[in-house]
Structures are given as C-alpha cells and as structure tokens.
PDB file of C-alpha atoms in Angstrom:
ATOM      1  CA  ALA A   1      12.040  12.991  -0.188  1.00 70.00           C
ATOM      2  CA  GLN A   2      12.016   9.283  -0.818  1.00 81.00           C
ATOM      3  CA  THR A   3      11.547   7.586  -3.889  1.00 91.00           C
ATOM      4  CA  VAL A   4      11.223   4.382  -4.903  1.00 94.00           C
ATOM      5  CA  THR A   5      12.358   3.153  -8.715  1.00 95.00           C
ATOM      6  CA  GLN A   6      11.302  -0.083  -9.843  1.00 96.00           C
ATOM      7  CA  SER A   7      12.898  -0.007 -13.249  1.00 95.00           C
ATOM      8  CA  GLN A   8      11.387  -3.495 -14.608  1.00 96.00           C
ATOM      9  CA  PRO A   9       7.680  -2.388 -15.639  1.00 95.00           C
ATOM     10  CA  GLU A  10       7.414  -5.822 -16.720  1.00 97.00           C
ATOM     11  CA  MET A  11       8.479  -9.488 -16.371  1.00 97.00           C
ATOM     12  CA  SER A  12       7.739 -13.082 -17.430  1.00 97.00           C
ATOM     13  CA  VAL A  13       8.727 -16.744 -16.056  1.00 97.00           C
ATOM     14  CA  GLN A  14       8.198 -19.926 -16.957  1.00 97.00           C
ATOM     15  CA  GLU A  15       6.235 -21.794 -14.319  1.00 97.00           C
ATOM     16  CA  ALA A  16       8.115 -23.664 -11.020  1.00 97.00           C
ATOM     17  CA  GLU A  17      11.436 -21.296 -11.872  1.00 97.00           C
ATOM     18  CA  THR A  18      12.919 -18.518 -10.022  1.00 97.00           C
ATOM     19  CA  VAL A  19      12.742 -14.123 -11.025  1.00 98.00           C
ATOM     20  CA  THR A  20      13.769 -11.534  -9.294  1.00 98.00           C
ATOM     21  CA  LEU A  21      12.225  -8.243  -9.054  1.00 98.00           C
ATOM     22  CA  SER A  22      14.287  -5.104  -8.578  1.00 98.00           C
ATOM     23  CA  CYS A  23      13.787  -1.778  -6.786  1.00 98.00           C
ATOM     24  CA  THR A  24      15.616   0.525  -5.500  1.00 97.00           C
ATOM     25  CA  TYR A  25      15.323   3.830  -3.422  1.00 97.00           C
ATOM     26  CA  ASP A  26      17.053   7.127  -2.839  1.00 95.00           C
ATOM     27  CA  THR A  27      16.983   8.237   1.526  1.00 92.00           C
ATOM     28  CA  SER A  28      18.592  10.026   4.046  1.00 90.00           C
ATOM     29  CA  GLU A  29      17.115   8.185   7.111  1.00 89.00           C
ATOM     30  CA  SER A  30      18.887   5.115   8.669  1.00 88.00           C
ATOM     31  CA  ASP A  31      15.898   3.451  10.118  1.00 89.00           C
ATOM     32  CA  TYR A  32      12.337   2.467   7.897  1.00 91.00           C
ATOM     33  CA  TYR A  33      10.501  -0.038   6.525  1.00 91.00           C
ATOM     34  CA  LEU A  34      10.622  -1.352   3.520  1.00 94.00           C
ATOM     35  CA  PHE A  35       7.794  -3.852   1.959  1.00 95.00           C
ATOM     36  CA  TRP A  36       6.593  -5.287  -1.267  1.00 97.00           C
ATOM     37  CA  TYR A  37       3.272  -6.044  -1.946  1.00 96.00           C
ATOM     38  CA  LYS A  38       1.022  -8.288  -4.494  1.00 96.00           C
ATOM     39  CA  GLN A  39      -1.925  -6.947  -6.630  1.00 95.00           C
ATOM     40  CA  PRO A  40      -3.591  -9.141  -8.331  1.00 94.00           C
ATOM     41  CA  PRO A  41      -6.519  -8.857 -11.351  1.00 90.00           C
ATOM     42  CA  SER A  42      -9.125  -7.733  -8.400  1.00 89.00           C
ATOM     43  CA  ARG A  43      -6.585  -5.306  -7.678  1.00 89.00           C
ATOM     44  CA  GLN A  44      -6.782  -6.191  -3.780  1.00 90.00           C
ATOM     45  CA  MET A  45      -2.905  -4.846  -2.209  1.00 93.00           C
ATOM     46  CA  ILE A  46      -1.597  -8.334  -0.449  1.00 93.00           C
ATOM     47  CA  LEU A  47       1.616  -8.212   1.690  1.00 94.00           C
ATOM     48  CA  VAL A  48       3.968 -10.406   0.211  1.00 96.00           C
ATOM     49  CA  ILE A  49       7.071  -9.548   2.329  1.00 94.00           C
ATOM     50  CA  ARG A  50       8.461  -6.996   4.830  1.00 93.00           C
ATOM     51  CA  GLN A  51      12.167  -5.326   5.700  1.00 93.00           C
ATOM     52  CA  GLU A  52      12.960  -3.766   8.940  1.00 90.00           C
ATOM     53  CA  ALA A  53      16.356  -1.584   7.780  1.00 91.00           C
ATOM     54  CA  TYR A  54      18.016  -2.028  11.269  1.00 89.00           C
ATOM     55  CA  LYS A  55      17.635  -5.871  10.740  1.00 88.00           C
ATOM     56  CA  GLN A  56      20.801  -7.379   8.638  1.00 84.00           C
ATOM     57  CA  GLN A  57      19.397 -10.526   8.095  1.00 89.00           C
ATOM     58  CA  ASN A  58      17.143 -10.843   4.477  1.00 92.00           C
ATOM     59  CA  ALA A  59      13.447 -11.431   4.721  1.00 90.00           C
ATOM     60  CA  THR A  60      12.015 -14.452   3.641  1.00 90.00           C
ATOM     61  CA  GLU A  61       8.418 -15.698   3.852  1.00 90.00           C
ATOM     62  CA  ASN A  62       7.813 -19.714   1.734  1.00 94.00           C
ATOM     63  CA  ARG A  63       9.006 -19.149  -1.271  1.00 96.00           C
ATOM     64  CA  PHE A  64       9.219 -15.407  -0.912  1.00 97.00           C
ATOM     65  CA  SER A  65      12.793 -13.970  -0.432  1.00 96.00           C
ATOM     66  CA  VAL A  66      14.605 -10.008  -0.357  1.00 97.00           C
ATOM     67  CA  ASN A  67      18.021  -9.401  -1.444  1.00 96.00           C
ATOM     68  CA  PHE A  68      18.259  -6.018   1.230  1.00 96.00           C
ATOM     69  CA  GLN A  69      21.437  -4.642   0.367  1.00 95.00           C
ATOM     70  CA  LYS A  70      21.573  -1.045   2.683  1.00 94.00           C
ATOM     71  CA  ALA A  71      24.153   0.410   1.485  1.00 94.00           C
ATOM     72  CA  ALA A  72      22.867   0.217  -2.084  1.00 95.00           C
ATOM     73  CA  LYS A  73      19.544   1.453  -0.979  1.00 96.00           C
ATOM     74  CA  SER A  74      17.968  -1.781  -2.989  1.00 96.00           C
ATOM     75  CA  PHE A  75      15.587  -4.034  -2.528  1.00 97.00           C
ATOM     76  CA  SER A  76      14.989  -7.231  -4.607  1.00 97.00           C
ATOM     77  CA  LEU A  77      12.321  -9.702  -4.194  1.00 98.00           C
ATOM     78  CA  LYS A  78      13.125 -12.988  -5.060  1.00 98.00           C
ATOM     79  CA  ILE A  79       9.819 -15.781  -5.867  1.00 97.00           C
ATOM     80  CA  SER A  80      11.338 -19.251  -6.404  1.00 97.00           C
ATOM     81  CA  ASP A  81       9.057 -22.122  -7.892  1.00 97.00           C
ATOM     82  CA  SER A  82       7.024 -19.645  -9.332  1.00 97.00           C
ATOM     83  CA  GLN A  83       3.413 -20.915  -9.834  1.00 97.00           C
ATOM     84  CA  LEU A  84       0.189 -19.479 -11.872  1.00 96.00           C
ATOM     85  CA  GLY A  85      -0.894 -17.595  -8.828  1.00 96.00           C
ATOM     86  CA  ASP A  86       2.234 -15.277  -8.292  1.00 97.00           C
ATOM     87  CA  ALA A  87       1.119 -13.544 -11.534  1.00 97.00           C
ATOM     88  CA  ALA A  88       0.362 -10.270 -10.390  1.00 97.00           C
ATOM     89  CA  MET A  89       1.644  -6.354 -10.456  1.00 96.00           C
ATOM     90  CA  TYR A  90       4.614  -6.086  -7.512  1.00 97.00           C
ATOM     91  CA  PHE A  91       4.821  -3.327  -5.738  1.00 96.00           C
ATOM     92  CA  CYS A  92       7.805  -1.972  -3.885  1.00 96.00           C
ATOM     93  CA  ALA A  93       7.270   0.296  -1.214  1.00 95.00           C
ATOM     94  CA  TYR A  94       9.075   2.849   2.039  1.00 94.00           C
ATOM     95  CA  ARG A  95       8.125   3.810   4.874  1.00 91.00           C
ATOM     96  CA  GLY A  96       9.759   6.418   7.358  1.00 87.00           C
ATOM     97  CA  ASN A  97      10.138   5.226  10.895  1.00 77.00           C
ATOM     98  CA  PHE A  98       9.988   8.808  12.701  1.00 71.00           C
ATOM     99  CA  GLY A  99       6.753  10.539  12.469  1.00 70.00           C
ATOM    100  CA  ASN A 100       6.484   9.586   8.108  1.00 73.00           C
ATOM    101  CA  GLU A 101       3.310   7.888   7.816  1.00 76.00           C
ATOM    102  CA  LYS A 102       3.182   8.021   4.337  1.00 83.00           C
ATOM    103  CA  LEU A 103       4.019   4.864   2.596  1.00 88.00           C
ATOM    104  CA  THR A 104       6.054   5.835  -1.066  1.00 91.00           C
ATOM    105  CA  PHE A 105       5.166   3.290  -3.748  1.00 91.00           C
ATOM    106  CA  GLY A 106       7.468   2.614  -6.802  1.00 92.00           C
ATOM    107  CA  THR A 107       4.687   2.348 -10.052  1.00 91.00           C
ATOM    108  CA  GLY A 108       5.402  -2.079 -10.590  1.00 93.00           C
ATOM    109  CA  THR A 109       5.833  -4.558 -12.233  1.00 96.00           C
ATOM    110  CA  ARG A 110       3.339  -6.596 -13.871  1.00 96.00           C
ATOM    111  CA  LEU A 111       4.938  -9.949 -13.589  1.00 98.00           C
ATOM    112  CA  THR A 112       3.760 -12.972 -16.025  1.00 97.00           C
ATOM    113  CA  ILE A 113       3.640 -16.516 -15.290  1.00 97.00           C
ATOM    114  CA  ILE A 114       4.271 -18.881 -18.408  1.00 97.00           C
ATOM    115  CA  PRO A 115       2.736 -22.421 -17.704  1.00 95.00           C
TER     116      PRO A 115
ATOM    117  CA  ASP T   1      -6.963 -10.691   7.196  1.00 59.00           C
ATOM    118  CA  ALA T   2      -6.721  -7.544   8.817  1.00 68.00           C
ATOM    119  CA  GLY T   3     -10.781  -6.880   9.748  1.00 88.00           C
ATOM    120  CA  ILE T   4     -11.079  -4.029   7.257  1.00 95.00           C
ATOM    121  CA  THR T   5     -14.162  -3.279   5.151  1.00 95.00           C
ATOM    122  CA  GLN T   6     -14.867  -0.684   2.744  1.00 97.00           C
ATOM    123  CA  SER T   7     -18.476   0.669   1.525  1.00 97.00           C
ATOM    124  CA  PRO T   8     -19.325   1.107  -1.276  1.00 97.00           C
ATOM    125  CA  ARG T   9     -16.961  -0.740  -3.206  1.00 96.00           C
ATOM    126  CA  HIS T  10     -18.555   0.906  -6.104  1.00 97.00           C
ATOM    127  CA  LYS T  11     -20.276   3.879  -7.326  1.00 97.00           C
ATOM    128  CA  VAL T  12     -20.705   6.190 -10.391  1.00 97.00           C
ATOM    129  CA  THR T  13     -21.607   9.480  -8.866  1.00 96.00           C
ATOM    130  CA  GLU T  14     -22.006  12.901 -11.299  1.00 97.00           C
ATOM    131  CA  THR T  15     -19.666  15.514 -11.411  1.00 97.00           C
ATOM    132  CA  GLY T  16     -20.349  18.068  -8.237  1.00 97.00           C
ATOM    133  CA  THR T  17     -22.072  15.769  -6.150  1.00 96.00           C
ATOM    134  CA  PRO T  18     -20.743  14.666  -2.906  1.00 96.00           C
ATOM    135  CA  VAL T  19     -19.472  10.789  -2.208  1.00 97.00           C
ATOM    136  CA  THR T  20     -18.812   9.402   1.249  1.00 98.00           C
ATOM    137  CA  LEU T  21     -16.422   6.311   1.391  1.00 98.00           C
ATOM    138  CA  ARG T  22     -16.399   4.051   4.341  1.00 98.00           C
ATOM    139  CA  CYS T  23     -14.073   2.306   5.802  1.00 98.00           C
ATOM    140  CA  HIS T  24     -14.608   0.104   8.853  1.00 97.00           C
ATOM    141  CA  GLN T  25     -11.595  -1.772  11.080  1.00 96.00           C
ATOM    142  CA  THR T  26     -12.712  -4.131  13.649  1.00 93.00           C
ATOM    143  CA  GLU T  27      -9.511  -4.472  15.187  1.00 91.00           C
ATOM    144  CA  ASN T  28      -9.093  -1.157  17.435  1.00 91.00           C
ATOM    145  CA  HIS T  29      -5.998  -0.343  14.883  1.00 93.00           C
ATOM    146  CA  ARG T  30      -5.230   3.529  15.751  1.00 92.00           C
ATOM    147  CA  TYR T  31      -3.804   4.249  12.503  1.00 93.00           C
ATOM    148  CA  MET T  32      -5.928   4.365   9.400  1.00 95.00           C
ATOM    149  CA  TYR T  33      -5.152   6.143   5.567  1.00 96.00           C
ATOM    150  CA  TRP T  34      -6.324   6.860   2.091  1.00 97.00           C
ATOM    151  CA  TYR T  35      -4.768   5.841  -0.237  1.00 97.00           C
ATOM    152  CA  ARG T  36      -5.772   6.791  -4.167  1.00 96.00           C
ATOM    153  CA  GLN T  37      -4.208   4.437  -7.360  1.00 95.00           C
ATOM    154  CA  ASP T  38      -3.966   5.829 -10.693  1.00 91.00           C
ATOM    155  CA  PRO T  39      -2.388   4.784 -13.507  1.00 83.00           C
ATOM    156  CA  GLY T  40       1.135   5.136 -13.852  1.00 71.00           C
ATOM    157  CA  HIS T  41       1.195   6.480  -9.845  1.00 73.00           C
ATOM    158  CA  GLY T  42       1.147   3.451  -7.891  1.00 79.00           C
ATOM    159  CA  LEU T  43      -0.768   4.588  -4.361  1.00 90.00           C
ATOM    160  CA  ARG T  44      -0.512   8.103  -2.570  1.00 92.00           C
ATOM    161  CA  LEU T  45      -1.670   8.876  -0.055  1.00 93.00           C
ATOM    162  CA  ILE T  46      -4.622  11.809   0.764  1.00 96.00           C
ATOM    163  CA  HIS T  47      -5.053  11.517   4.242  1.00 96.00           C
ATOM    164  CA  TYR T  48      -4.487   9.561   7.476  1.00 95.00           C
ATOM    165  CA  SER T  49      -5.928   9.149  11.499  1.00 95.00           C
ATOM    166  CA  TYR T  50      -3.765   8.344  14.296  1.00 93.00           C
ATOM    167  CA  GLY T  51      -6.934   8.819  16.248  1.00 93.00           C
ATOM    168  CA  VAL T  52     -10.262   9.490  16.934  1.00 95.00           C
ATOM    169  CA  LYS T  53     -10.485  13.252  15.715  1.00 93.00           C
ATOM    170  CA  ASP T  54      -6.556  13.481  14.737  1.00 94.00           C
ATOM    171  CA  THR T  55      -6.111  13.916  11.300  1.00 95.00           C
ATOM    172  CA  ASP T  56      -3.553  14.983   9.014  1.00 94.00           C
ATOM    173  CA  LYS T  57      -3.249  15.523   5.335  1.00 94.00           C
ATOM    174  CA  GLY T  58      -0.708  13.859   2.837  1.00 92.00           C
ATOM    175  CA  GLU T  59       0.312  13.901  -0.245  1.00 90.00           C
ATOM    176  CA  VAL T  60      -2.890  14.706  -2.708  1.00 94.00           C
ATOM    177  CA  SER T  61      -5.320  15.499  -0.172  1.00 95.00           C
ATOM    178  CA  ASP T  62      -6.878  19.054  -2.320  1.00 95.00           C
ATOM    179  CA  GLY T  63     -10.919  18.331  -2.910  1.00 96.00           C
ATOM    180  CA  TYR T  64     -10.643  15.603   0.253  1.00 97.00           C
ATOM    181  CA  SER T  65     -11.900  15.722   4.177  1.00 97.00           C
ATOM    182  CA  VAL T  66     -11.775  12.956   6.157  1.00 97.00           C
ATOM    183  CA  SER T  67     -13.793  12.546   9.816  1.00 97.00           C
ATOM    184  CA  ARG T  68     -12.718   9.693  12.995  1.00 97.00           C
ATOM    185  CA  SER T  69     -15.244  10.044  15.393  1.00 96.00           C
ATOM    186  CA  LYS T  70     -14.986   6.664  16.384  1.00 95.00           C
ATOM    187  CA  THR T  71     -11.435   4.048  16.171  1.00 95.00           C
ATOM    188  CA  GLU T  72     -13.585   1.831  13.678  1.00 96.00           C
ATOM    189  CA  ASP T  73     -14.426   4.204  11.295  1.00 97.00           C
ATOM    190  CA  PHE T  74     -12.669   6.998   9.170  1.00 98.00           C
ATOM    191  CA  LEU T  75     -14.449   8.154   6.422  1.00 98.00           C
ATOM    192  CA  LEU T  76     -13.160   9.797   3.770  1.00 98.00           C
ATOM    193  CA  THR T  77     -15.579  12.792   1.705  1.00 98.00           C
ATOM    194  CA  LEU T  78     -14.959  14.828  -1.524  1.00 97.00           C
ATOM    195  CA  GLU T  79     -17.397  17.073  -0.681  1.00 93.00           C
ATOM    196  CA  SER T  80     -17.456  18.400  -5.385  1.00 96.00           C
ATOM    197  CA  ALA T  81     -16.980  15.022  -6.986  1.00 97.00           C
ATOM    198  CA  THR T  82     -14.326  16.140 -10.252  1.00 97.00           C
ATOM    199  CA  SER T  83     -13.305  13.908 -13.070  1.00 96.00           C
ATOM    200  CA  SER T  84      -9.908  13.577 -12.311  1.00 95.00           C
ATOM    201  CA  GLN T  85     -11.022  11.909  -8.802  1.00 97.00           C
ATOM    202  CA  THR T  86     -12.156   8.719 -10.598  1.00 97.00           C
ATOM    203  CA  SER T  87      -9.541   6.322  -9.047  1.00 97.00           C
ATOM    204  CA  VAL T  88      -9.206   3.540  -7.058  1.00 96.00           C
ATOM    205  CA  TYR T  89      -9.655   4.001  -3.665  1.00 98.00           C
ATOM    206  CA  PHE T  90      -7.258   1.665  -0.720  1.00 97.00           C
ATOM    207  CA  CYS T  91      -8.163   2.190   3.295  1.00 97.00           C
ATOM    208  CA  ALA T  92      -4.892   0.588   5.178  1.00 96.00           C
ATOM    209  CA  ILE T  93      -4.403   0.444   9.033  1.00 94.00           C
ATOM    210  CA  ARG T  94      -1.082  -0.026  10.623  1.00 91.00           C
ATOM    211  CA  ASP T  95      -0.418  -2.972  12.543  1.00 88.00           C
ATOM    212  CA  ASP T  96       1.753  -2.169  15.666  1.00 80.00           C
ATOM    213  CA  ARG T  97       1.824  -5.351  16.546  1.00 82.00           C
ATOM    214  CA  ASP T  98       3.174  -6.847  13.146  1.00 76.00           C
ATOM    215  CA  GLY T  99       6.253  -5.136  13.022  1.00 71.00           C
ATOM    216  CA  ASN T 100       3.941  -1.208  11.882  1.00 79.00           C
ATOM    217  CA  THR T 101       3.096  -3.291   8.817  1.00 86.00           C
ATOM    218  CA  ILE T 102       0.499  -1.554   6.521  1.00 90.00           C
ATOM    219  CA  TYR T 103      -2.670  -4.044   5.635  1.00 93.00           C
ATOM    220  CA  PHE T 104      -5.320  -2.822   2.899  1.00 95.00           C
ATOM    221  CA  GLY T 105      -8.402  -3.337   2.229  1.00 95.00           C
ATOM    222  CA  GLU T 106     -10.089  -4.588  -0.642  1.00 94.00           C
ATOM    223  CA  GLY T 107     -10.601  -0.815  -2.601  1.00 95.00           C
ATOM    224  CA  SER T 108     -13.543   1.657  -3.571  1.00 97.00           C
ATOM    225  CA  TRP T 109     -13.916   1.789  -7.028  1.00 96.00           C
ATOM    226  CA  LEU T 110     -15.335   5.825  -7.852  1.00 97.00           C
ATOM    227  CA  THR T 111     -16.529   6.619 -11.494  1.00 97.00           C
ATOM    228  CA  VAL T 112     -17.320  10.188 -11.915  1.00 97.00           C
ATOM    229  CA  VAL T 113     -19.023  11.533 -14.941  1.00 96.00           C
TER     230      VAL T 113
END
C-alpha cells in the first residue's frame, strides 16, 4: 500500500523568505501523480501544484515549485517570497495511475508566516 | 473553481438518524468522490463513482452508502449516524482534461450528538 509521510508537523518562515516543506512517499508503481494541497482556516482544499511521475521536469506555479526526486521518492514544496496569505496547512498527496482512484494524503504541515 | 457545490454545509444531527449529504457538479466530470477529514488522518476516501450508477468503496466505507442517479449529483448517506461519523466531508471530482487532477468542494461539517 502506498504511504505518504510529512515529517514536519509545523514550520514557520519570515514574510518574503523562502521555505521548503518535505514529503516522502512509498510506492511500487512507476507511473503516478503527486499533489500539494493548501488548506487555509476556511478548511477548503486548494490545489497548489501537481507533478506527473513520468515528467522529469519539476513543476512550478508562480512562487511555488517542487523538487521531485523519483528515485528517492521525495516530493518537496518550495514557497518563495512567502506571503501572509500562504499561512495554512499543506498536504502532500499521492495517486496511482492505473485503476487506483484513491488519493493518499500525508498528515500535513502547518505553515506559519511571521510578519 | 471546479464547479462543485456541497449541501448542507453544516449539520447537527442525533445519533441513529439518517443523514444525506449532496454533491453537485456542473462540468460533467465522470469521476466523483467522497472523503472525510479527521484530526491526525488527513483525508480518507469513503466512496467514489465512475459514472451513473457506478460506484465503489474506498478505505473507510463502513456505515456509508452512496448513489449517483445523474452525472451531476453524488449523494452520501449515513443510514444511522454515529458519533464516530462526526467529521468534515469533502466531495471531489477528477478533471480528466487537467492532468487527472482532483479538485475539492468546500466541505460539509457534520456533527452527530
């Protein structure tokens, strides 16, 4: 069974600085999808970024980028120029590609932005 | 915005009563899901649907049933609510036109007293 591990329950960063959130996963599959979701106090789950495992290039979305290391099964999220609105819980999630409809989530990292 | 609407958004019910949560989508997505979120567990899949009248169980399906009689609506029913089903419930869709990304609704807060 696939597992997703987020080893940092809480992180904090100064406004305008850069922070990296860690995520590792365990799978025997070769093709899969990885996601980072943001959950602000409103509890809405907002997609931040996604990565297809077959793509070697790391995904980027504005200030958000990932470092995808397939061999190491690592999928970290880098937030540049941190803003107050980035404060939230961040969840890493895994989904297999063939007949596997379940998103497996990590337990989350709570990110605090220090003004 | 993936065009997902959940109702009700908040509900308090008594143990033993039936409860139905509704998920409505406007973009004709084939796959729809129900997840629950509890402290320390992240989100866990309850049931999902891959078409009208086509559903399957997730990892925490006991005590829940689902129905999908129309593409746009996916209903989650708690036949006899228990306190352990107090949770936040999220509906989601899979957007096959957007890299198979899963998008979530805003959540339904259910309290069973």
